[in-house]
Coordinates of C-alpha atoms in Angstrom, one line a residue:
X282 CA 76.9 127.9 104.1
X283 CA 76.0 124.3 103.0
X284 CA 78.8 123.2 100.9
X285 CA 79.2 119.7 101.1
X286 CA 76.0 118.7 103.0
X287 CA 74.2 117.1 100.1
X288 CA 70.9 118.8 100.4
X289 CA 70.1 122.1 98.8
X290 CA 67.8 124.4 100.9
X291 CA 66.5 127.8 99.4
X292 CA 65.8 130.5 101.3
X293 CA 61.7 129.8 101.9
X294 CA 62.5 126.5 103.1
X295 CA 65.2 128.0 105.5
X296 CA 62.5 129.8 106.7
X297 CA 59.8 127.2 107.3
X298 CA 62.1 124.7 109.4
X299 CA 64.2 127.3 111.5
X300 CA 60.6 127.1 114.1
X301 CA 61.3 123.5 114.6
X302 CA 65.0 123.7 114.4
X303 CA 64.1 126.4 117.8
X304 CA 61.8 124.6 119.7
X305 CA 64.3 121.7 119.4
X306 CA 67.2 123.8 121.0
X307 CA 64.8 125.0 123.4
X308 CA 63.6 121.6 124.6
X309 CA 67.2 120.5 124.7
X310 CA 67.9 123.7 126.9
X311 CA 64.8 122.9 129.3
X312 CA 66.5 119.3 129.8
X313 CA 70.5 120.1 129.9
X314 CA 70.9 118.5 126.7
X315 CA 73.3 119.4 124.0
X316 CA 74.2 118.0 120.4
X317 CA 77.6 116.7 120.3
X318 CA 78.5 119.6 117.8
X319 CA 76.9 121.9 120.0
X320 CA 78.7 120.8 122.9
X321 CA 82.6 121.0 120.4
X322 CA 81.4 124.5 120.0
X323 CA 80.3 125.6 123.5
X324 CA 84.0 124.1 124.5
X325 CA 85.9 125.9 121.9
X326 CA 84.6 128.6 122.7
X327 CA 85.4 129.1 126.7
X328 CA 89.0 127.7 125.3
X329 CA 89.3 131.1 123.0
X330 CA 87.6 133.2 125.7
X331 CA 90.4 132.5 127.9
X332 CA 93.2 132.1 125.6
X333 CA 95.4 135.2 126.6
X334 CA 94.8 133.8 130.3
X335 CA 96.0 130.4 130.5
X336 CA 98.8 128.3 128.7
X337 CA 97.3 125.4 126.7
X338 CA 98.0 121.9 128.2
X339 CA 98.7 120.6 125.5
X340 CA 102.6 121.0 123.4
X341 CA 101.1 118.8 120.3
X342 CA 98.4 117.3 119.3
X343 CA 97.8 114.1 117.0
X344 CA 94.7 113.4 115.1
X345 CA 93.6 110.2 113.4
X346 CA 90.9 109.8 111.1
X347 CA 90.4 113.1 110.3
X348 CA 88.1 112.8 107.4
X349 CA 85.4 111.4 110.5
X350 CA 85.8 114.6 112.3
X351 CA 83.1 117.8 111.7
X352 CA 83.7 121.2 111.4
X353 CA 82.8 122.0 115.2
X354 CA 85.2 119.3 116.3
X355 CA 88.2 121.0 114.1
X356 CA 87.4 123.8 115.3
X357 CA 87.8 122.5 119.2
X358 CA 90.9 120.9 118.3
X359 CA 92.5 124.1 116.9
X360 CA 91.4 126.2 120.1
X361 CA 93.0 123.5 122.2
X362 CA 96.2 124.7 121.5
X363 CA 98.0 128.2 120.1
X364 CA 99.0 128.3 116.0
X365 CA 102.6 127.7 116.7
X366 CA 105.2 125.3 114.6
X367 CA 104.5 121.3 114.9
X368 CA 101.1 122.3 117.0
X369 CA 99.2 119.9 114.8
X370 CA 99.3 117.0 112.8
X371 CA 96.6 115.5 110.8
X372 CA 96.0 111.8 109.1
X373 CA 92.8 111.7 107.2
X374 CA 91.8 109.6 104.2
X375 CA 88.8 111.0 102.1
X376 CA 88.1 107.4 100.4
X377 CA 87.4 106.5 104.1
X378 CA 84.6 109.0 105.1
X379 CA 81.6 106.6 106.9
X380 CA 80.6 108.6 109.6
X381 CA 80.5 112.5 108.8
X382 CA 78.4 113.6 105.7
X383 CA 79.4 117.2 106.4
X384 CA 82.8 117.9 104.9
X385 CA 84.8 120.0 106.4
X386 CA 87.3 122.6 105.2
X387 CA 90.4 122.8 107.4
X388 CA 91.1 125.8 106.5
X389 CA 87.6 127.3 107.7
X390 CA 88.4 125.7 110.7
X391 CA 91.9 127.8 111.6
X392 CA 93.7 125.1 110.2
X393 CA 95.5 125.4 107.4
X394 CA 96.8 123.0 105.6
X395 CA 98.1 123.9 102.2
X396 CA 101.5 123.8 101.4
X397 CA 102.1 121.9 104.4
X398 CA 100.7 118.7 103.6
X399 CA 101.7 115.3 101.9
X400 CA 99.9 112.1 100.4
X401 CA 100.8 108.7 101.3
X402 CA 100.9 106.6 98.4
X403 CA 102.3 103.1 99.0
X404 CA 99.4 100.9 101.1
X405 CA 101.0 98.1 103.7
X406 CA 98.0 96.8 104.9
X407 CA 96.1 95.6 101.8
X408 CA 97.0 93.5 98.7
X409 CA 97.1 95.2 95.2
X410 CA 93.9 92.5 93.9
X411 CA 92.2 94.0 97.1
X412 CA 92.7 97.5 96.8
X413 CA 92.2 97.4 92.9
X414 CA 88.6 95.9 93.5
X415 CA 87.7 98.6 96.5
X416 CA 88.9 101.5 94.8
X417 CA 87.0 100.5 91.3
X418 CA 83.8 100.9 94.1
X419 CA 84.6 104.8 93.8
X420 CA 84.8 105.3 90.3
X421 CA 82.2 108.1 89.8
X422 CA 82.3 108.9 93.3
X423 CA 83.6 112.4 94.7
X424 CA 86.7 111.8 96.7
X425 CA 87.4 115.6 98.6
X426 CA 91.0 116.2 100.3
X427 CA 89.8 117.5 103.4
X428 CA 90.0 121.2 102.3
X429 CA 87.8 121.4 99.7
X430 CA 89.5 119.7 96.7
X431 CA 89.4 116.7 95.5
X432 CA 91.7 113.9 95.6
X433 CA 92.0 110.9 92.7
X434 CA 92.6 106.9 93.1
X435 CA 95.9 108.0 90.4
X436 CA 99.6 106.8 92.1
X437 CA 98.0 104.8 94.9
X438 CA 99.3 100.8 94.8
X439 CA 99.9 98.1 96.8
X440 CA 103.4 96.3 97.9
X441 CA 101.8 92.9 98.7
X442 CA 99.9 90.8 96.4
X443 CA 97.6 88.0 96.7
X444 CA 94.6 86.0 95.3
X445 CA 92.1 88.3 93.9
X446 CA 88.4 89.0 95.6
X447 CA 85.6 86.4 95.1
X448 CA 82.6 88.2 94.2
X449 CA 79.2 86.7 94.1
X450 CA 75.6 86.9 93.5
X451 CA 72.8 85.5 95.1
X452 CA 68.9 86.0 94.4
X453 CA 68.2 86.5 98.5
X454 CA 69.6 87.0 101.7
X455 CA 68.9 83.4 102.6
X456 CA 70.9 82.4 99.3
X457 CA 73.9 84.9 100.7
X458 CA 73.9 83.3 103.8
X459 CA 73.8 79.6 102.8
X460 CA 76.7 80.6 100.4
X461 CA 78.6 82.3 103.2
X462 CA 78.5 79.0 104.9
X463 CA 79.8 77.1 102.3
X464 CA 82.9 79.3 101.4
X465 CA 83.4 79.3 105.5
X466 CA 83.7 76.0 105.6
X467 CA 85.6 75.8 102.5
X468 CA 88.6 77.8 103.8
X469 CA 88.1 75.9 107.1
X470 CA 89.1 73.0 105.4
X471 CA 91.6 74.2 103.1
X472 CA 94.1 73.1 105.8
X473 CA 95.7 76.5 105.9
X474 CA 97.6 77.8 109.2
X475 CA 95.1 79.6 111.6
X476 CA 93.4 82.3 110.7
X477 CA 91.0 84.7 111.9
X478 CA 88.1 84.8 110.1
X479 CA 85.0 87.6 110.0
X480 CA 81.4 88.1 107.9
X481 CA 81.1 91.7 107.8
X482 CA 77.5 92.7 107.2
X483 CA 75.6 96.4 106.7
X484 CA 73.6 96.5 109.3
X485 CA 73.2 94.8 113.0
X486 CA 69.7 93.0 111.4
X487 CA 72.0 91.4 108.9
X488 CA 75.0 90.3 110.6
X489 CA 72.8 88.8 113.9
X490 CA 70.5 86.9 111.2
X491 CA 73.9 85.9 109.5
X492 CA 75.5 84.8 113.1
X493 CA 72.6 82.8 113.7
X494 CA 72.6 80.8 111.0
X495 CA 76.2 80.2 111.8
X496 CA 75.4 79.0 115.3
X497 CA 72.6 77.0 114.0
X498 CA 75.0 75.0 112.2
X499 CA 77.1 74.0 115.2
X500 CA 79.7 76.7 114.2
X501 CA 81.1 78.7 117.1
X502 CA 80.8 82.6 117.0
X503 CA 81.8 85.9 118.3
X504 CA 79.9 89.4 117.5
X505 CA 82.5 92.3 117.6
X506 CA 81.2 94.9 119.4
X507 CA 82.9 97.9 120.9
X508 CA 82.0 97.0 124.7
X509 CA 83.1 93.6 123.9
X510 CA 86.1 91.9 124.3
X511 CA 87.5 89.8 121.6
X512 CA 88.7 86.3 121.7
X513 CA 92.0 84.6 120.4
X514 CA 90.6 81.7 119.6
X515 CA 90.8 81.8 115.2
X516 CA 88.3 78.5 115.2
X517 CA 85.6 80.8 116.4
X518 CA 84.0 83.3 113.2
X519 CA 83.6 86.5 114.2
X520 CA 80.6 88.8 112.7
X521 CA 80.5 92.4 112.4
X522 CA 79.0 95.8 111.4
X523 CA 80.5 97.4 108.0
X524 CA 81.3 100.7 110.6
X525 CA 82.4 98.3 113.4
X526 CA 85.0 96.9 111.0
X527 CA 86.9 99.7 110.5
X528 CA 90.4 99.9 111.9
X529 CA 90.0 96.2 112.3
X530 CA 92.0 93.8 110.5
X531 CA 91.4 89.7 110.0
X532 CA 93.4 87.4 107.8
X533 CA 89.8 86.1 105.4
X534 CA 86.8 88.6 105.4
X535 CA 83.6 88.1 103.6
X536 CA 81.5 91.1 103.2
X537 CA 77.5 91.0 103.1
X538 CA 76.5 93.5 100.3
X539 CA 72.8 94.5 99.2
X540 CA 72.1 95.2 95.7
X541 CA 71.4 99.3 96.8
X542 CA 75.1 99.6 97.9
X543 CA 75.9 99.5 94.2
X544 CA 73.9 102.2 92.6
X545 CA 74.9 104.5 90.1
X546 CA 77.9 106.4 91.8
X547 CA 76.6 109.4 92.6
X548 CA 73.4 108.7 94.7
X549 CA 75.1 105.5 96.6
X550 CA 78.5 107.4 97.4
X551 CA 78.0 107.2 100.9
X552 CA 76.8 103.6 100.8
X553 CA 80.4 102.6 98.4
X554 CA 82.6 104.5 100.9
X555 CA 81.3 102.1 103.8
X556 CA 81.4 98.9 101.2
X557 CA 85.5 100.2 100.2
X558 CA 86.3 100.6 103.9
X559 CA 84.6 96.8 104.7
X560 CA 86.4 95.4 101.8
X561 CA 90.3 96.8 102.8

């Protein structure tokens, strides 16, 4: 089955790439190499091979971000520990999907989910101006529940309120960034209390060109990275990926966007996803 993978392969074609799809498993064999998927899969299955053997370790287990996770991982999970009452519990959020193309069904996982499940509708974390101007990112895009429905952008709001986005356009990159400068160093000297600041950016390319401008200018700076440490110190502009961002939170983010990122709906879904997640 391909459901949900975006790419509709007829039988023939099937048949001309399973050769190279082979010779790739067997050249990851000869080296004692596995795909991440194949290695979820390899585990689940010793799990349910010994199953009636051995007691799980596990008495509950809590997922987050489940919308990130592929079949072969949900399957893992669910052989980690027997079907029993409160054995699982799931937070996923489809309007967040940035890493996994391939959506997964819970249900063809083992896991099921219907009837059981709830939607959160009251967001803490972002303002209503903010989450009214991500979410409009999506209209036209398919939003899935996790289990093969879909889900709408109907009932969700916002308890805190603010000033609404800035959006703006530049002709070039080099336009962007000089812009980006200015607004920095307009809210720098706004005179408001301290504040962490970060110029979120699509790509590593982007957001190192963007940091050294910054640092160019005199202006100190930090690059999030996930093998990095991050600093206290709110006078210092951090930069970021779009996918490094996520999870994070800073009091004034500006958000590097190409023109490609807003395409008609359906062929830049993946690319608005990554764009809503940057922007909340």
């Amino acid at each position: 089955r391909r459901a949900g993978r975006g790419v509709v392969l007829t039988r023939r074609k099937r048949d001309a790439i399973w050769p190279v799809f082979e010779e790739y498993r067997a050249q990851l064999a000869s080296r004692k190499l596995k795909e991440v998927d194949d290695a979820y899969r390899d585990a689940a299955a010793l799990l349910s091979k010994d199953a009636g053997n051995t007691e799980s370790t596990y008495s509950a287990i809590v997922v987050d971000e489940t919308q990130d996770f592929g079949p072969q991982a949900l399957r893992l999970l669910r052989a980690m520990i027997p079907a029993r009452a409160n054995d699982l519990f799931f937070v996923g959020d489809g309007h967040q999907r940035i890493y996994n193309r391939n959506r997964a069904a819970m249900s063809r996982c083992g896991i099921e989910i219907r009837g059981r499940s709830r939607k959160l509708y009251l967001n803490y974390r972002t303002t209503e101006e903010i989450r009214r101007q991500a979410v409009s990112l999506l209209e036209g895009c398919e939003i899935d529940d996790l289990d093969e429905g879909q889900d709408d952008n109907r009932r969700y709001k916002s308890l805190s309120h603010g000033a609404p986005p800035l959006v703006v356009t530049e002709p070039t990159l080099e336009a962007a960034m000089n812009r980006a400068l200015d607004l920095v160093g307009e809210w720098a000297g706004a005179g408001s209390p301290a504040t962490t600041t970060c110029v979120v950016a699509p790509t590593r390319a982007i957001r190192d060109n963007a940091e050294k401008v910054f640092r160019s200018k005199g202006i100190s700076t930090h690059v999030v990275e996930a093998n990095k440490k991050d600093t206290s110190d709110t006078s210092i502009i951090r930069f970021s990926t779009m996918h490094r961002a996520k999870g994070l939170e800073f009091d004034q983010v500006l958000v590097l966007t190409p023109d490609r990122f807003l395409g008609p709906p359906a062929e830049t879904a993946d690319e608005r996803r990554l764009l809503y997640v940057a922007i909340t």
